[in-house]
Amino acid sequence: MKRRTLFVFFAVLAFTSCESFLDKTDPTATSFDEFFNDEEDLRRVVYSSYLDVFTSPGERPILFYMEDGKSDNAYSRVEGDHHQRIANGNINSNTQAFLYYYELQMKHMGRLNTFIANADIPYVEDESVRIKYKSVLEALRIWHYFKLTMRWGAVPFYLEPATIEDAQQPPTPKEEILNTIFPLAEEIAERLPEEEYTSDKYMFNQYSLKALIMRYALYNGRYELAARMAKEVMESGNYNLHPSYGDLFQYEAASDNNEFIIHFDMASHANSATNSFQHLGPHYRTGNGQSYLVPLKSLVDTYWTKQGRLIDECPIHTKQAYELDPTLNRDPRYSASIMGHGDQFYGETIDIYNENNPMYYENQRASRSGYWFRKFVDETDAFRGGGNMDFPLLRYAEVLLSYAEAKIMMEDFDDLAKQCINDIRRRAGLDMTVADVTLPEYDSYTQDQWIALIRNERRIELAGEGVRYDDIIRWRIAENVLNQPALGHTRLINGQPVSLKIEDRSFAPHNYLWPFHENSLKVEPGLIQNPNY
């Protein structure tokens, strides 16, 4: 089987995506022998490859926290960011989003294949250094294929620079790709350093790549592999849960914790300003908050009570009482993650129904749902143009949740899996006299009940971190959750609960795979359109 990738001509452009390349002795160089000389060149290539796809702080269409706008967790108010149309189902094979995402991934795949094929050209005496950088580039290529197969299924699959003739070939089936890249990814991981980097932490090390393998093994139903990778990460001793959940997403701990495994740190984008306050925060006085992505009622209502129960299963208050006051007897992760009507922001009470307030829900820069993410919204950024926030692309809590889910799905729910859930719940601040899953109350749980519990636990713990859309796709529940209206804050009107309505949404069975854009089909005649587009 040929393993090359398309868009080779984009390889030269990779050198222009990072300004530091212009500092080279001969910026007009056109060959690897002239340009690709030493260890610093290797590092710059890795940096450029991360920045353009994974860590560009201003690109809302690809920012990880914006991804929740494709799901039932959140609403993305700007159609051009692509998340809104995917969530509301107003899509077809001419929707620009699918050309944007596909070309972005394939363009970078072409660059990576070219870089990897020439990684031995630079003169670097230390072989371990050459191996490290080449392995990081290979890991990035694996990541691209994980993402591509999640979205389109069968795609062109090449691991070498391509020829024009390759573009005529049909795509490779998803399972065939996965059967190749999962063992390849493990092999690459073993070549990488075991310890965390003290600088350039955005680069893969052995265990951060294993955590990524774990994620996509879980996504693709390879539960034994997911559990094994999760356990290896746990047993490495490199990571742990940070004591304060909320501090992880504020300046208190974002850059100083042992929980982040794959880093979107300041070094990954040359210390340029981050924009999470602008993207997620409220318009407040002269502040720059734009409310581009806001939480929905469906997410708010999933937060456990402090006892680890659903709001319609906790006898302490009625379901309506919980809906009207989301902070009532609630999982502390709610207040650490979300804010809304009646909460405090910058020392004042939020009033989304006051027409004279910039947070009035009908204002353009306000939240149409009446809620905002508190995650990654630090008040110190309210009145400045940008911030210097570090973000997690994958953190240790996901490892614990993934191990537990994989063991549940294998019907091998062991003590370690229960401990993983308890560790998450204990750190969150739940009342463990009731929420401890080793208590007799949980002894009679069926597999379906454990599945419901772990899915909700995952949704709460990782809210606003860009994994919910993948979850509803892999669990095949998008037909249920995305065929509901997008709703916001609930209040009583004439004694009846009424929720703000943002938009209707729809999801058809064929939407589990994305379409190839019509332009892509013309450029790559070997592509086969996914069904019903």
GROMACS .gro file of N, CA, C and O in nm, residues 384-472:
model
  356
  384ARG      N    1  -0.776   4.435   2.918
  384ARG     CA    2  -0.656   4.441   2.838
  384ARG      C    3  -0.675   4.363   2.709
  384ARG      O    4  -0.765   4.279   2.697
  385GLY      N    5  -0.590   4.391   2.611
  385GLY     CA    6  -0.611   4.337   2.478
  385GLY      C    7  -0.594   4.188   2.466
  385GLY      O    8  -0.650   4.126   2.378
  386GLY      N    9  -0.514   4.128   2.552
  386GLY     CA   10  -0.492   3.985   2.547
  386GLY      C   11  -0.438   3.935   2.679
  386GLY      O   12  -0.417   4.013   2.772
  387GLY      N   13  -0.415   3.805   2.687
  387GLY     CA   14  -0.365   3.747   2.811
  387GLY      C   15  -0.243   3.661   2.786
  387GLY      O   16  -0.185   3.664   2.677
  388ASN      N   17  -0.206   3.587   2.887
  388ASN     CA   18  -0.094   3.493   2.875
  388ASN      C   19  -0.129   3.362   2.944
  388ASN      O   20  -0.056   3.310   3.026
  389MET      N   21  -0.245   3.309   2.904
  389MET     CA   22  -0.300   3.188   2.964
  389MET      C   23  -0.238   3.064   2.900
  389MET      O   24  -0.218   3.058   2.779
  390ASP      N   25  -0.207   2.963   2.983
  390ASP     CA   26  -0.171   2.830   2.935
  390ASP      C   27  -0.295   2.743   2.939
  390ASP      O   28  -0.379   2.757   3.028
  391PHE      N   29  -0.305   2.650   2.843
  391PHE     CA   30  -0.424   2.566   2.831
  391PHE      C   31  -0.384   2.418   2.824
  391PHE      O   32  -0.276   2.383   2.777
  392PRO      N   33  -0.475   2.330   2.865
  392PRO     CA   34  -0.452   2.186   2.847
  392PRO      C   35  -0.521   2.134   2.721
  392PRO      O   36  -0.640   2.156   2.702
  393LEU      N   37  -0.449   2.066   2.636
  393LEU     CA   38  -0.513   1.993   2.526
  393LEU      C   39  -0.550   1.852   2.568
  393LEU      O   40  -0.633   1.787   2.505
  394LEU      N   41  -0.488   1.804   2.675
  394LEU     CA   42  -0.527   1.677   2.738
  394LEU      C   43  -0.467   1.679   2.878
  394LEU      O   44  -0.350   1.711   2.894
  395ARG      N   45  -0.548   1.647   2.977
  395ARG     CA   46  -0.497   1.650   3.114
  395ARG      C   47  -0.523   1.517   3.186
  395ARG      O   48  -0.598   1.432   3.138
  396TYR      N   49  -0.462   1.504   3.302
  396TYR     CA   50  -0.460   1.377   3.374
  396TYR      C   51  -0.600   1.329   3.412
  396TYR      O   52  -0.626   1.208   3.414
  397ALA      N   53  -0.690   1.422   3.439
  397ALA     CA   54  -0.827   1.382   3.473
  397ALA      C   55  -0.889   1.299   3.361
  397ALA      O   56  -0.964   1.203   3.387
  398GLU      N   57  -0.858   1.332   3.237
  398GLU     CA   58  -0.911   1.254   3.124
  398GLU      C   59  -0.855   1.113   3.124
  398GLU      O   60  -0.923   1.018   3.084
  399VAL      N   61  -0.731   1.097   3.168
  399VAL     CA   62  -0.671   0.964   3.177
  399VAL      C   63  -0.750   0.878   3.275
  399VAL      O   64  -0.784   0.762   3.245
  400LEU      N   65  -0.782   0.933   3.390
  400LEU     CA   66  -0.858   0.857   3.491
  400LEU      C   67  -0.996   0.822   3.438
  400LEU      O   68  -1.042   0.708   3.453
  401LEU      N   69  -1.063   0.918   3.377
  401LEU     CA   70  -1.196   0.892   3.323
  401LEU      C   71  -1.192   0.790   3.209
  401LEU      O   72  -1.282   0.707   3.195
  402SER      N   73  -1.087   0.796   3.128
  402SER     CA   74  -1.075   0.703   3.015
  402SER      C   75  -1.051   0.561   3.063
  402SER      O   76  -1.107   0.465   3.007
  403TYR      N   77  -0.968   0.546   3.165
  403TYR     CA   78  -0.946   0.412   3.219
  403TYR      C   79  -1.078   0.355   3.271
  403TYR      O   80  -1.114   0.240   3.241
  404ALA      N   81  -1.152   0.436   3.347
  404ALA     CA   82  -1.278   0.389   3.403
  404ALA      C   83  -1.377   0.354   3.293
  404ALA      O   84  -1.443   0.249   3.298
  405GLU      N   85  -1.389   0.438   3.191
  405GLU     CA   86  -1.484   0.410   3.084
  405GLU      C   87  -1.446   0.283   3.007
  405GLU      O   88  -1.532   0.200   2.975
  406ALA      N   89  -1.317   0.270   2.977
  406ALA     CA   90  -1.273   0.152   2.903
  406ALA      C   91  -1.304   0.024   2.981
  406ALA      O   92  -1.350  -0.076   2.924
  407LYS      N   93  -1.279   0.026   3.112
  407LYS     CA   94  -1.306  -0.093   3.193
  407LYS      C   95  -1.456  -0.122   3.203
  407LYS      O   96  -1.499  -0.238   3.204
  408ILE      N   97  -1.537  -0.017   3.209
  408ILE     CA   98  -1.682  -0.036   3.210
  408ILE      C   99  -1.726  -0.101   3.079
  408ILE      O  100  -1.806  -0.196   3.079
  409MET      N  101  -1.674  -0.052   2.968
  409MET     CA  102  -1.715  -0.105   2.838
  409MET      C  103  -1.668  -0.249   2.818
  409MET      O  104  -1.732  -0.326   2.746
  410MET      N  105  -1.559  -0.288   2.883
  410MET     CA  106  -1.512  -0.426   2.875
  410MET      C  107  -1.580  -0.516   2.978
  410MET      O  108  -1.549  -0.634   2.987
  411GLU      N  109  -1.671  -0.458   3.058
  411GLU     CA  110  -1.737  -0.529   3.168
  411GLU      C  111  -1.634  -0.589   3.264
  411GLU      O  112  -1.647  -0.701   3.312
  412ASP      N  113  -1.531  -0.510   3.290
  412ASP     CA  114  -1.424  -0.548   3.382
  412ASP      C  115  -1.398  -0.431   3.476
  412ASP      O  116  -1.286  -0.381   3.489
  413PHE      N  117  -1.505  -0.385   3.542
  413PHE     CA  118  -1.500  -0.264   3.623
  413PHE      C  119  -1.432  -0.294   3.756
  413PHE      O  120  -1.495  -0.331   3.854
  414ASP      N  121  -1.300  -0.274   3.759
  414ASP     CA  122  -1.220  -0.315   3.874
  414ASP      C  123  -1.210  -0.204   3.978
  414ASP      O  124  -1.264  -0.094   3.961
  415ASP      N  125  -1.140  -0.235   4.086
  415ASP     CA  126  -1.125  -0.139   4.196
  415ASP      C  127  -1.052  -0.013   4.151
  415ASP      O  128  -1.083   0.097   4.198
  416LEU      N  129  -0.955  -0.027   4.062
  416LEU     CA  130  -0.882   0.089   4.014
  416LEU      C  131  -0.974   0.183   3.937
  416LEU      O  132  -0.963   0.306   3.950
  417ALA      N  133  -1.064   0.127   3.858
  417ALA     CA  134  -1.159   0.211   3.784
  417ALA      C  135  -1.248   0.289   3.879
  417ALA      O  136  -1.275   0.408   3.857
  418LYS      N  137  -1.293   0.224   3.985
  418LYS     CA  138  -1.375   0.294   4.085
  418LYS      C  139  -1.294   0.402   4.156
  418LYS      O  140  -1.343   0.511   4.185
  419GLN      N  141  -1.167   0.371   4.183
  419GLN     CA  142  -1.081   0.470   4.247
  419GLN      C  143  -1.062   0.592   4.157
  419GLN      O  144  -1.059   0.706   4.206
  420CYS      N  145  -1.051   0.568   4.026
  420CYS     CA  146  -1.036   0.679   3.933
  420CYS      C  147  -1.155   0.774   3.941
  420CYS      O  148  -1.138   0.898   3.945
  421ILE      N  149  -1.276   0.718   3.943
  421ILE     CA  150  -1.396   0.802   3.953
  421ILE      C  151  -1.398   0.874   4.087
  421ILE      O  152  -1.427   0.995   4.094
  422ASN      N  153  -1.366   0.803   4.194
  422ASN     CA  154  -1.366   0.866   4.326
  422ASN      C  155  -1.263   0.978   4.335
  422ASN      O  156  -1.288   1.082   4.398
  423ASP      N  157  -1.146   0.958   4.275
  423ASP     CA  158  -1.044   1.063   4.278
  423ASP      C  159  -1.094   1.190   4.209
  423ASP      O  160  -1.072   1.302   4.258
  424ILE      N  161  -1.163   1.172   4.098
  424ILE     CA  162  -1.220   1.286   4.026
  424ILE      C  163  -1.326   1.355   4.112
  424ILE      O  164  -1.328   1.478   4.126
  425ARG      N  165  -1.414   1.277   4.170
  425ARG     CA  166  -1.523   1.334   4.249
  425ARG      C  167  -1.473   1.400   4.378
  425ARG      O  168  -1.522   1.506   4.418
  426ARG      N  169  -1.375   1.338   4.439
  426ARG     CA  170  -1.320   1.394   4.564
  426ARG      C  171  -1.254   1.528   4.537
  426ARG      O  172  -1.275   1.625   4.610
  427ARG      N  173  -1.173   1.533   4.432
  427ARG     CA  174  -1.108   1.661   4.398
  427ARG      C  175  -1.211   1.768   4.362
  427ARG      O  176  -1.195   1.885   4.394
  428ALA      N  177  -1.321   1.727   4.300
  428ALA     CA  178  -1.425   1.822   4.263
  428ALA      C  179  -1.494   1.884   4.384
  428ALA      O  180  -1.546   1.995   4.375
  429GLY      N  181  -1.495   1.813   4.496
  429GLY     CA  182  -1.559   1.864   4.616
  429GLY      C  183  -1.696   1.807   4.642
  429GLY      O  184  -1.774   1.864   4.719
  430LEU      N  185  -1.728   1.692   4.582
  430LEU     CA  186  -1.856   1.628   4.611
  430LEU      C  187  -1.855   1.571   4.753
  430LEU      O  188  -1.749   1.545   4.811
  431ASP      N  189  -1.973   1.549   4.806
  431ASP     CA  190  -1.989   1.489   4.938
  431ASP      C  191  -1.965   1.338   4.924
  431ASP      O  192  -2.053   1.263   4.882
  432MET      N  193  -1.846   1.293   4.962
  432MET     CA  194  -1.807   1.154   4.939
  432MET      C  195  -1.874   1.057   5.036
  432MET      O  196  -1.861   0.936   5.020
  433THR      N  197  -1.948   1.108   5.134
  433THR     CA  198  -2.026   1.017   5.217
  433THR      C  199  -2.145   0.961   5.138
  433THR      O  200  -2.205   0.861   5.179
  434VAL      N  201  -2.174   1.025   5.026
  434VAL     CA  202  -2.283   0.980   4.939
  434VAL      C  203  -2.233   0.948   4.798
  434VAL      O  204  -2.278   0.852   4.735
  435ALA      N  205  -2.135   1.026   4.749
  435ALA     CA  206  -2.091   1.016   4.609
  435ALA      C  207  -1.985   0.910   4.586
  435ALA      O  208  -1.949   0.883   4.471
  436ASP      N  209  -1.933   0.848   4.689
  436ASP     CA  210  -1.831   0.743   4.677
  436ASP      C  211  -1.891   0.623   4.604
  436ASP      O  212  -1.986   0.560   4.652
  437VAL      N  213  -1.833   0.586   4.489
  437VAL     CA  214  -1.893   0.480   4.407
  437VAL      C  215  -1.860   0.341   4.459
  437VAL      O  216  -1.904   0.241   4.398
  438THR      N  217  -1.788   0.330   4.570
  438THR     CA  218  -1.769   0.199   4.633
  438THR      C  219  -1.873   0.173   4.742
  438THR      O  220  -1.872   0.065   4.803
  439LEU      N  221  -1.964   0.267   4.765
  439LEU     CA  222  -2.069   0.249   4.866
  439LEU      C  223  -2.171   0.144   4.819
  439LEU      O  224  -2.186   0.121   4.698
  440PRO      N  225  -2.239   0.080   4.914
  440PRO     CA  226  -2.337  -0.025   4.877
  440PRO      C  227  -2.442   0.021   4.778
  440PRO      O  228  -2.492  -0.061   4.699
  441GLU      N  229  -2.475   0.149   4.779
  441GLU     CA  230  -2.575   0.203   4.687
  441GLU      C  231  -2.542   0.171   4.541
  441GLU      O  232  -2.631   0.155   4.457
  442TYR      N  233  -2.413   0.159   4.511
  442TYR     CA  234  -2.370   0.138   4.373
  442TYR      C  235  -2.349  -0.009   4.339
  442TYR      O  236  -2.322  -0.043   4.223
  443ASP      N  237  -2.362  -0.096   4.438
  443ASP     CA  238  -2.335  -0.238   4.414
  443ASP      C  239  -2.430  -0.300   4.311
  443ASP      O  240  -2.393  -0.395   4.241
  444SER      N  241  -2.550  -0.247   4.304
  444SER     CA  242  -2.650  -0.306   4.214
  444SER      C  243  -2.652  -0.241   4.076
  444SER      O  244  -2.737  -0.273   3.993
  445TYR      N  245  -2.560  -0.150   4.049
  445TYR     CA  246  -2.558  -0.081   3.921
  445TYR      C  247  -2.536  -0.179   3.805
  445TYR      O  248  -2.450  -0.266   3.812
  446THR      N  249  -2.616  -0.162   3.701
  446THR     CA  250  -2.597  -0.238   3.578
  446THR      C  251  -2.490  -0.169   3.493
  446THR      O  252  -2.450  -0.054   3.521
  447GLN      N  253  -2.447  -0.236   3.388
  447GLN     CA  254  -2.349  -0.173   3.299
  447GLN      C  255  -2.406  -0.045   3.239
  447GLN      O  256  -2.334   0.056   3.228
  448ASP      N  257  -2.534  -0.046   3.202
  448ASP     CA  258  -2.594   0.075   3.145
  448ASP      C  259  -2.591   0.190   3.244
  448ASP      O  260  -2.570   0.307   3.205
  449GLN      N  261  -2.612   0.162   3.372
  449GLN     CA  262  -2.607   0.268   3.472
  449GLN      C  263  -2.465   0.322   3.490
  449GLN      O  264  -2.446   0.442   3.506
  450TRP      N  265  -2.366   0.232   3.487
  450TRP     CA  266  -2.227   0.278   3.496
  450TRP      C  267  -2.191   0.360   3.373
  450TRP      O  268  -2.120   0.462   3.384
  451ILE      N  269  -2.238   0.319   3.257
  451ILE     CA  270  -2.211   0.396   3.135
  451ILE      C  271  -2.270   0.536   3.147
  451ILE      O  272  -2.204   0.636   3.115
  452ALA      N  273  -2.394   0.546   3.194
  452ALA     CA  274  -2.457   0.677   3.210
  452ALA      C  275  -2.379   0.762   3.309
  452ALA      O  276  -2.360   0.883   3.289
  453LEU      N  277  -2.331   0.701   3.418
  453LEU     CA  278  -2.256   0.776   3.519
  453LEU      C  279  -2.124   0.828   3.462
  453LEU      O  280  -2.092   0.946   3.478
  454ILE      N  281  -2.047   0.741   3.396
  454ILE     CA  282  -1.916   0.785   3.349
  454ILE      C  283  -1.930   0.888   3.238
  454ILE      O  284  -1.848   0.982   3.227
  455ARG      N  285  -2.032   0.875   3.156
  455ARG     CA  286  -2.051   0.974   3.050
  455ARG      C  287  -2.085   1.111   3.108
  455ARG      O  288  -2.037   1.214   3.059
  456ASN      N  289  -2.167   1.114   3.211
  456ASN     CA  290  -2.202   1.242   3.271
  456ASN      C  291  -2.083   1.299   3.348
  456ASN      O  292  -2.059   1.421   3.347
  457GLU      N  293  -2.010   1.211   3.416
  457GLU     CA  294  -1.891   1.257   3.489
  457GLU      C  295  -1.791   1.320   3.392
  457GLU      O  296  -1.731   1.424   3.421
  458ARG      N  297  -1.775   1.257   3.280
  458ARG     CA  298  -1.683   1.309   3.178
  458ARG      C  299  -1.732   1.443   3.124
  458ARG      O  300  -1.653   1.537   3.105
  459ARG      N  301  -1.861   1.454   3.098
  459ARG     CA  302  -1.915   1.579   3.045
  459ARG      C  303  -1.892   1.695   3.141
  459ARG      O  304  -1.854   1.805   3.100
  460ILE      N  305  -1.913   1.670   3.269
  460ILE     CA  306  -1.894   1.775   3.370
  460ILE      C  307  -1.747   1.811   3.385
  460ILE      O  308  -1.709   1.928   3.381
  461GLU      N  309  -1.664   1.710   3.403
  461GLU     CA  310  -1.523   1.735   3.430
  461GLU      C  311  -1.454   1.807   3.315
  461GLU      O  312  -1.370   1.893   3.336
  462LEU      N  313  -1.491   1.773   3.191
  462LEU     CA  314  -1.421   1.825   3.074
  462LEU      C  315  -1.502   1.930   2.999
  462LEU      O  316  -1.469   1.965   2.885
  463ALA      N  317  -1.605   1.985   3.060
  463ALA     CA  318  -1.688   2.086   2.995
  463ALA      C  319  -1.603   2.203   2.948
  463ALA      O  320  -1.516   2.252   3.020
  464GLY      N  321  -1.627   2.248   2.826
  464GLY     CA  322  -1.555   2.362   2.773
  464GLY      C  323  -1.414   2.331   2.728
  464GLY      O  324  -1.338   2.424   2.694
  465GLU      N  325  -1.376   2.204   2.723
  465GLU     CA  326  -1.239   2.167   2.686
  465GLU      C  327  -1.232   2.097   2.551
  465GLU      O  328  -1.129   2.038   2.516
  466GLY      N  329  -1.341   2.102   2.475
  466GLY     CA  330  -1.334   2.062   2.336
  466GLY      C  331  -1.349   1.915   2.305
  466GLY      O  332  -1.317   1.874   2.192
  467VAL      N  333  -1.400   1.834   2.398
  467VAL     CA  334  -1.411   1.690   2.370
  467VAL      C  335  -1.557   1.644   2.355
  467VAL      O  336  -1.580   1.530   2.312
  468ARG      N  337  -1.651   1.727   2.386
  468ARG     CA  338  -1.791   1.683   2.388
  468ARG      C  339  -1.841   1.641   2.250
  468ARG      O  340  -1.914   1.541   2.237
  469TYR      N  341  -1.804   1.713   2.144
  469TYR     CA  342  -1.852   1.675   2.011
  469TYR      C  343  -1.804   1.536   1.973
  469TYR      O  344  -1.881   1.452   1.924
  470ASP      N  345  -1.677   1.509   1.996
  470ASP     CA  346  -1.626   1.374   1.969
  470ASP      C  347  -1.701   1.269   2.051
  470ASP      O  348  -1.726   1.158   2.003
  471ASP      N  349  -1.735   1.303   2.175
  471ASP     CA  350  -1.805   1.208   2.260
  471ASP      C  351  -1.944   1.174   2.206
  471ASP      O  352  -1.983   1.057   2.200
  472ILE      N  353  -2.021   1.276   2.168
  472ILE     CA  354  -2.157   1.245   2.122
  472ILE      C  355  -2.155   1.175   1.987
  472ILE      O  356  -2.248   1.101   1.953
   0.00000   0.00000   0.00000
